[in-house]
XYZ file of N, CA and C in Angstrom:
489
model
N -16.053 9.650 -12.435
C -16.887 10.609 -11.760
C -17.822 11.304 -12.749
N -16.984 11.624 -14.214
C -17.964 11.957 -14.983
C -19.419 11.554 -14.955
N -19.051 10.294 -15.520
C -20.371 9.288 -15.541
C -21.075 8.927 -14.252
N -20.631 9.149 -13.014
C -21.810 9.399 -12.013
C -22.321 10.372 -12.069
N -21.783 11.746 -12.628
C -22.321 12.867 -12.913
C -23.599 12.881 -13.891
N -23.509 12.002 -14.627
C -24.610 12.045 -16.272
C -25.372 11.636 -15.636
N -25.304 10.294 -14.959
C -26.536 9.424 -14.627
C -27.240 9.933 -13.286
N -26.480 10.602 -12.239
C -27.353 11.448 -11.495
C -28.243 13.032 -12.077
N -27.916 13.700 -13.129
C -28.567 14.828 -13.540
C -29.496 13.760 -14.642
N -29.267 12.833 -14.905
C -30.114 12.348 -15.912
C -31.448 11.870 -14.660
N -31.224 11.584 -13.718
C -32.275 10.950 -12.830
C -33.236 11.862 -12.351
N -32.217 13.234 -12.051
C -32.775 14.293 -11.230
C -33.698 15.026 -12.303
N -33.274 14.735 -13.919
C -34.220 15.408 -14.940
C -35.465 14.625 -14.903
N -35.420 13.436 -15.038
C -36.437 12.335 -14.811
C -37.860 12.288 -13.786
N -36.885 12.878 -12.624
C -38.212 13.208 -11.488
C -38.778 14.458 -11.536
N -37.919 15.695 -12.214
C -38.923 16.651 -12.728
C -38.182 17.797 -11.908
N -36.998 17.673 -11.986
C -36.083 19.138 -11.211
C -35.692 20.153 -12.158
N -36.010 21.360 -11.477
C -36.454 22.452 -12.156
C -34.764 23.042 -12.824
N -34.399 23.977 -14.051
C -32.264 24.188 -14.188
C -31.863 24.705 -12.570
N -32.571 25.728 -12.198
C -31.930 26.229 -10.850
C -31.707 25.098 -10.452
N -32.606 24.210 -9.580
C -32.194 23.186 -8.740
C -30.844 22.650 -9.263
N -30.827 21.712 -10.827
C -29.922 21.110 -11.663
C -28.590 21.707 -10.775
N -28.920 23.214 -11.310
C -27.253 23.621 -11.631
C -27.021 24.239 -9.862
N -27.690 24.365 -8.779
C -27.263 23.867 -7.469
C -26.810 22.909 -6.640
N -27.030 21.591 -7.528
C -26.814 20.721 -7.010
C -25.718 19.877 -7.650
N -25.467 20.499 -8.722
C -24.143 20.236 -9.729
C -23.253 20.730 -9.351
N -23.437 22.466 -8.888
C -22.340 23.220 -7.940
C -21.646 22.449 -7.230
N -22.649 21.984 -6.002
C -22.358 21.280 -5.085
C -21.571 19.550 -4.974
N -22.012 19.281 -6.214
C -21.238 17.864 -6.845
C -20.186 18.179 -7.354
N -19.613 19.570 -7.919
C -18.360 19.345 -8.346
C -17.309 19.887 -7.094
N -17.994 20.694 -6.057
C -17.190 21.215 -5.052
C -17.200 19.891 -4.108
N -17.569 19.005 -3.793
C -17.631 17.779 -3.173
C -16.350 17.000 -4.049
N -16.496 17.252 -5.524
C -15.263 16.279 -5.898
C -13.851 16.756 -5.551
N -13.729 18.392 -5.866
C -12.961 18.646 -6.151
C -12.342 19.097 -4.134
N -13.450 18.599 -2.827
C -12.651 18.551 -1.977
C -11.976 16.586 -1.987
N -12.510 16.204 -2.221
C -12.709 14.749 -2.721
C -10.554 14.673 -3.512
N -10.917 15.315 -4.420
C -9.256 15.425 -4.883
C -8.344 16.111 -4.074
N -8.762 17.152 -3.042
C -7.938 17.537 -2.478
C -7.418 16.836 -1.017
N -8.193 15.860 -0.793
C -8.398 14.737 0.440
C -7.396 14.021 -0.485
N -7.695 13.492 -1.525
C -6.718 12.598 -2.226
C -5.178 13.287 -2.319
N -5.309 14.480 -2.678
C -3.757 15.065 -3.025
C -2.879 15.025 -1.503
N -3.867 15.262 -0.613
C -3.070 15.382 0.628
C -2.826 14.515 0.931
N -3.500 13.182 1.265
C -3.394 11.768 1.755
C -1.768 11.269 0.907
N -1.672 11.620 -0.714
C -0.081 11.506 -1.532
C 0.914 12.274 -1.194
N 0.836 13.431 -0.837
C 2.028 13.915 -0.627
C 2.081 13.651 1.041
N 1.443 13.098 1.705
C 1.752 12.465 3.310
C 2.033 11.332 3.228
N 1.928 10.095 2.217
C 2.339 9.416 1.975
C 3.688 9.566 1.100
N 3.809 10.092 0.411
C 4.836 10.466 0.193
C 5.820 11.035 0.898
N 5.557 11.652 1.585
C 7.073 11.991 2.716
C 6.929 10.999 3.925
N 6.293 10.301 4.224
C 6.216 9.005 4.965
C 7.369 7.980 4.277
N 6.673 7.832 3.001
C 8.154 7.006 2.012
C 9.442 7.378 2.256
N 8.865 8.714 1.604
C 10.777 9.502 1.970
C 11.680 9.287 2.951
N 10.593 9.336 3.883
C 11.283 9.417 5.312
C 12.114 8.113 5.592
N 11.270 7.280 5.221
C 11.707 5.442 5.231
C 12.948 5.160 4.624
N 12.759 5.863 3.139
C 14.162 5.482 2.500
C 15.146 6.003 3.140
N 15.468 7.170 3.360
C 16.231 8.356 4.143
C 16.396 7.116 5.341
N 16.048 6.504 5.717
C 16.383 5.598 7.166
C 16.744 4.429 6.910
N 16.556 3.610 5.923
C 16.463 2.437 5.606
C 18.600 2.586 4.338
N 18.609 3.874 3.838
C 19.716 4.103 2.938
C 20.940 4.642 3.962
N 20.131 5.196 5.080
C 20.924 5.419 6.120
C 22.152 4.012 6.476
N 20.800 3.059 7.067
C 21.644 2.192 7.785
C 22.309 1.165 6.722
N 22.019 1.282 5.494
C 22.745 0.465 4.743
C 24.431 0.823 4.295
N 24.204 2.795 4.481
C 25.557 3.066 4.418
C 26.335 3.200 5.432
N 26.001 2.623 7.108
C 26.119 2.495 8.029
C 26.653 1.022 8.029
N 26.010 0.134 7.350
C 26.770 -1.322 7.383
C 27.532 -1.506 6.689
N 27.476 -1.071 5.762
C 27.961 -1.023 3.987
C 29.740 -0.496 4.019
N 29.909 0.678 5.165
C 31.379 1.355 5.037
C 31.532 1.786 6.545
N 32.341 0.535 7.608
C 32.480 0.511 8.615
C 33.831 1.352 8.535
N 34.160 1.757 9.442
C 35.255 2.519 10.048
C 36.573 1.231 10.177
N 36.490 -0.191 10.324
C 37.718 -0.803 10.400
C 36.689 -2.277 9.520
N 37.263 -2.401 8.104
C 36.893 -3.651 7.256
C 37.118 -5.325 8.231
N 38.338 -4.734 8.785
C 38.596 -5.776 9.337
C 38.408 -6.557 11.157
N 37.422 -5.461 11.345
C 37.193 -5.166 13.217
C 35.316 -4.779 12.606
N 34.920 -6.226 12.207
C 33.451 -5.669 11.770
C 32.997 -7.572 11.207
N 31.770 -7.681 11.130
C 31.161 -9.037 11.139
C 31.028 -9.100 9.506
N 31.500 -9.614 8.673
C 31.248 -9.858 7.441
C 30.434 -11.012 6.685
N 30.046 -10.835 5.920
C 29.402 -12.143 5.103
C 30.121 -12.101 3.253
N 30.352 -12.681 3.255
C 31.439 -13.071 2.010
C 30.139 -14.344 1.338
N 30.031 -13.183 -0.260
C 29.581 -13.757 -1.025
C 30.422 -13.924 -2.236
N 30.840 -15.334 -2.582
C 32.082 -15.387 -4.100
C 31.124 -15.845 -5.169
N 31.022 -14.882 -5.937
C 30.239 -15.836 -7.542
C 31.232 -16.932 -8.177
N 30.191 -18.338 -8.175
C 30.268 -19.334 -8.580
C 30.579 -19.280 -10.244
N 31.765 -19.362 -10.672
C 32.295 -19.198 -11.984
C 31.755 -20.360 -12.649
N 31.838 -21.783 -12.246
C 31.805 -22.924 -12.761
C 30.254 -22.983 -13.677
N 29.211 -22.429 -13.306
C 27.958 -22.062 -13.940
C 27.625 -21.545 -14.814
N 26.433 -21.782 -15.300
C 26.011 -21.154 -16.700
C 24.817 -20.489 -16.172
N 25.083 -19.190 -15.383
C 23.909 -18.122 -15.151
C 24.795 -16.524 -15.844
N 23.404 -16.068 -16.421
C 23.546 -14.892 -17.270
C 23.460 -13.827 -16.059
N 23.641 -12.195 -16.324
C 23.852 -11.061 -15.811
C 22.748 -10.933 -14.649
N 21.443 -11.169 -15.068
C 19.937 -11.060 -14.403
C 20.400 -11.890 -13.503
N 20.353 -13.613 -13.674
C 20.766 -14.197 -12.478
C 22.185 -13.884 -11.677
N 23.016 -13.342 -12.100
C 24.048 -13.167 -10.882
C 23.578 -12.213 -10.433
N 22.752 -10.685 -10.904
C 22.152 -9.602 -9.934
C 21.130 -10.016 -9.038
N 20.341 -11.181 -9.637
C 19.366 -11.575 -8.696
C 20.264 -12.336 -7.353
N 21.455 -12.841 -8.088
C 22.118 -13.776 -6.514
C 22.873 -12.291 -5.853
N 23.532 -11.402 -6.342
C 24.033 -10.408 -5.635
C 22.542 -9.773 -5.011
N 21.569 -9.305 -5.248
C 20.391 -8.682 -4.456
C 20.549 -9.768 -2.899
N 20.248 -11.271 -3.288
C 19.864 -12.216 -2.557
C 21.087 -12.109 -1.228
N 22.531 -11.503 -1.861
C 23.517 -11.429 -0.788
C 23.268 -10.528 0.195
N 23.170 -9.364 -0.848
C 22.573 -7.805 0.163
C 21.583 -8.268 1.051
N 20.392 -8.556 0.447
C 19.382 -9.092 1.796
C 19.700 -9.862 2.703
N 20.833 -10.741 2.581
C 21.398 -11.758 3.654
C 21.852 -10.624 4.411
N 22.662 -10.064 3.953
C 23.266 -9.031 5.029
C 22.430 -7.961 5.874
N 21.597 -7.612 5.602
C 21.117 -6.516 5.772
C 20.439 -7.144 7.055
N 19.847 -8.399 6.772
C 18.851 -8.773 7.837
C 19.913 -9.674 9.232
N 21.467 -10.032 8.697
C 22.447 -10.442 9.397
C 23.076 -9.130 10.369
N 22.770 -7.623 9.715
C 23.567 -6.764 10.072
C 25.447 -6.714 10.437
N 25.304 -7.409 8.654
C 27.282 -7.763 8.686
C 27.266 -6.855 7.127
N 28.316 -6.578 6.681
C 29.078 -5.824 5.742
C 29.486 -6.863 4.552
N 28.753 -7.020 3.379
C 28.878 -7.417 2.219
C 30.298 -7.463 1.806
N 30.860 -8.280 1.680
C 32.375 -8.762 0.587
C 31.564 -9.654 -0.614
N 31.480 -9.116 -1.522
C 31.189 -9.931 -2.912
C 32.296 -10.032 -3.736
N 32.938 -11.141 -3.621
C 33.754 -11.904 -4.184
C 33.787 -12.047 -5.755
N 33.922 -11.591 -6.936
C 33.639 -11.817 -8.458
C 34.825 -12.193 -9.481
N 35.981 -12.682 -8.851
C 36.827 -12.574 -9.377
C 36.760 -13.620 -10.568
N 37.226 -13.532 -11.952
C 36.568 -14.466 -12.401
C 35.130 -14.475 -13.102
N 34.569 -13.118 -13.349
C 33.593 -13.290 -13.657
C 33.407 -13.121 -14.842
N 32.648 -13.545 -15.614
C 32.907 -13.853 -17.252
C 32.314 -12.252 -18.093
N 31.881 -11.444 -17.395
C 31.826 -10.281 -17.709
C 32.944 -9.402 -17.985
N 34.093 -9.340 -16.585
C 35.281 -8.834 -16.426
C 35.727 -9.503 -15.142
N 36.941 -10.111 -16.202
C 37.649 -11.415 -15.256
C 38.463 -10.997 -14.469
N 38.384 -9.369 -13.913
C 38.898 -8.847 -12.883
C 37.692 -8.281 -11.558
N 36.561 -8.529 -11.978
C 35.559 -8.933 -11.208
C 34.826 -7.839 -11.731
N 33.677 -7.989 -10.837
C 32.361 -6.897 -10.435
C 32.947 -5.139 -10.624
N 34.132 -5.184 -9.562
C 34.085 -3.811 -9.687
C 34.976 -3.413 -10.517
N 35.535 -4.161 -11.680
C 36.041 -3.756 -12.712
C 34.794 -2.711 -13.567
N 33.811 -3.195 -13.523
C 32.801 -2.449 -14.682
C 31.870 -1.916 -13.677
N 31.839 -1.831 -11.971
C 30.645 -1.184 -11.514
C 31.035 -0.018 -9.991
N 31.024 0.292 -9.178
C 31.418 1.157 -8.419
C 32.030 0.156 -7.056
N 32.707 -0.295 -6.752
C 32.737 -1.222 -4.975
C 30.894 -0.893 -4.462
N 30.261 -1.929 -3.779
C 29.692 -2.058 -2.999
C 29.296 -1.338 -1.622
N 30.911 -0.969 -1.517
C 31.343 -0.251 0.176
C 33.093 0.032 -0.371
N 33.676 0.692 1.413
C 34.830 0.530 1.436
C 35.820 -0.649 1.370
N 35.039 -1.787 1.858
C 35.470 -2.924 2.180
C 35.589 -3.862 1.089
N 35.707 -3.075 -0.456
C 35.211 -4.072 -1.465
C 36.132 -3.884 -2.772
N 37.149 -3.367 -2.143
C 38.680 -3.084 -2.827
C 39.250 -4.499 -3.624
N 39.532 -4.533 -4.911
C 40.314 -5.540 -5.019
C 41.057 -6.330 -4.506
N 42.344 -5.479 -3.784
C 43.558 -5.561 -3.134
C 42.381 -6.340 -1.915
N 41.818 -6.149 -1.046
C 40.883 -6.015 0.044
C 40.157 -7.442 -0.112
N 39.887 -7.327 -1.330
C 38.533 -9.224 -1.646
C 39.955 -10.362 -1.466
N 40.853 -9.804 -2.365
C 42.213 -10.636 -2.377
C 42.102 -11.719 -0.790
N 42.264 -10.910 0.202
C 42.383 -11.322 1.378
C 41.627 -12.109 1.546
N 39.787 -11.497 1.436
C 39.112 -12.711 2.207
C 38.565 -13.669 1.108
N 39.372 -13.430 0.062
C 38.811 -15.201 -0.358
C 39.310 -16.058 0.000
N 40.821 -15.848 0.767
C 40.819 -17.284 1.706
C 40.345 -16.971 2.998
N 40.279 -15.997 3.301
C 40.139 -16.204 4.789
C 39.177 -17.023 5.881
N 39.522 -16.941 7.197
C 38.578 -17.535 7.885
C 38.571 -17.199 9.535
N 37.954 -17.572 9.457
C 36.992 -16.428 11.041
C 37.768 -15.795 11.826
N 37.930 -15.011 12.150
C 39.003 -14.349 13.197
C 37.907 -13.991 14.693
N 38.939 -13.366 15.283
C 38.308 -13.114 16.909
C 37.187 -11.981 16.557
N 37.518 -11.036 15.726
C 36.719 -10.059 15.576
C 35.518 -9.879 14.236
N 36.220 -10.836 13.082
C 35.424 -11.103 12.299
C 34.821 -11.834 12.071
N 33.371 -12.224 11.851
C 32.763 -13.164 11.551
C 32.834 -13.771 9.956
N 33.167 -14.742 9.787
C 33.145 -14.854 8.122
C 32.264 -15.750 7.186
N 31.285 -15.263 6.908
C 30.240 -16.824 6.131
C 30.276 -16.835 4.460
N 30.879 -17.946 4.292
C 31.134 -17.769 2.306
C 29.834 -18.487 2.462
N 29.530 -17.919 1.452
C 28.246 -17.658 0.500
C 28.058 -18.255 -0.935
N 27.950 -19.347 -1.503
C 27.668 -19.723 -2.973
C 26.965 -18.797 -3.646
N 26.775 -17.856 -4.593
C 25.851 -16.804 -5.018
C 24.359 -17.509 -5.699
N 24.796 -18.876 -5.644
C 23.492 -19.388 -6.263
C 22.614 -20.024 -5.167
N 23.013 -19.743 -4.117
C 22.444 -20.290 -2.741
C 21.024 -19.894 -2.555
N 21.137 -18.572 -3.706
C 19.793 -17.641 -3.000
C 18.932 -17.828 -4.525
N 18.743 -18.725 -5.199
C 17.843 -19.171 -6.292
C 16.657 -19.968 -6.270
């Protein structure tokens, strides 16, 4: 804006405008910017609580799928990391992201399976927080064998499925 500033008072000197005029019409160019920034500041902080609002809804329903009231009276998707592989930390977070999004758009409750994992061979939530309620040691125990019940849905998941 500066520099539209130079090159318009440089033009307006050029055609022969008198300082009054200059510095009236400079007034008026910087009160034009500075509603100009305030159009901008408002348009961010309305966008900004527009965001807010989204996450606030979007973190909602994830802790809504994420920690059902009965683990076992609820539609699951069972993701087990593939031990037999040679993928580093980045790729198993990129295959755990890839699970979450399965779920999220399935609207079933994440079991990530890690037992075995060459990080801590007592899994994932040896070194990180559970996922949900449903993501108990004692709890994964179960559904790594399991298989479909009347009330649960069960889909194992290869973690490299999503590469």
């Amino acid at each position: 804006m500066k520099h539209l500033w130079m090159q318009t008072m440089s033009v307006f000197r050029e055609i022969g405008l008198v300082e009054t005029e200059l510095k009236i019409i400079g007034n008026k160019f910087w009160f034009l910017l500075g509603m100009i920034k305030n159009l901008i500041k408002v348009s961010e902080i309305e966008r900004k609580r527009i965001l807010d609002d989204l996450s606030s809804k979007v973190m909602m329903k994830i802790q809504q799928l994420q920690n059902p009231r009965d683990c076992m009276d609820t539609q699951l998707l069972i993701c087990k990391i593939n031990t037999e592989i040679s993928c580093g930390f980045g790729c198993e977070t990129h295959s755990l992201i890839g699970c979450i999004m399965r779920t999220l758009r399935s609207q079933r409750t994440l079991i990530y399976i890690s037992k075995g994992w060459k990080y801590a061979k007592h899994g994932r939530e040896y070194a990180f927080v559970p996922l949900n309620n449903c993501s108990t040691r004692s709890s994964t125990e179960s559904y790594d064998t399991a298989e479909d019940t009347g009330n649960a849905t069960i889909i194992k998941t290869d973690s490299n499925a999503f590469q």
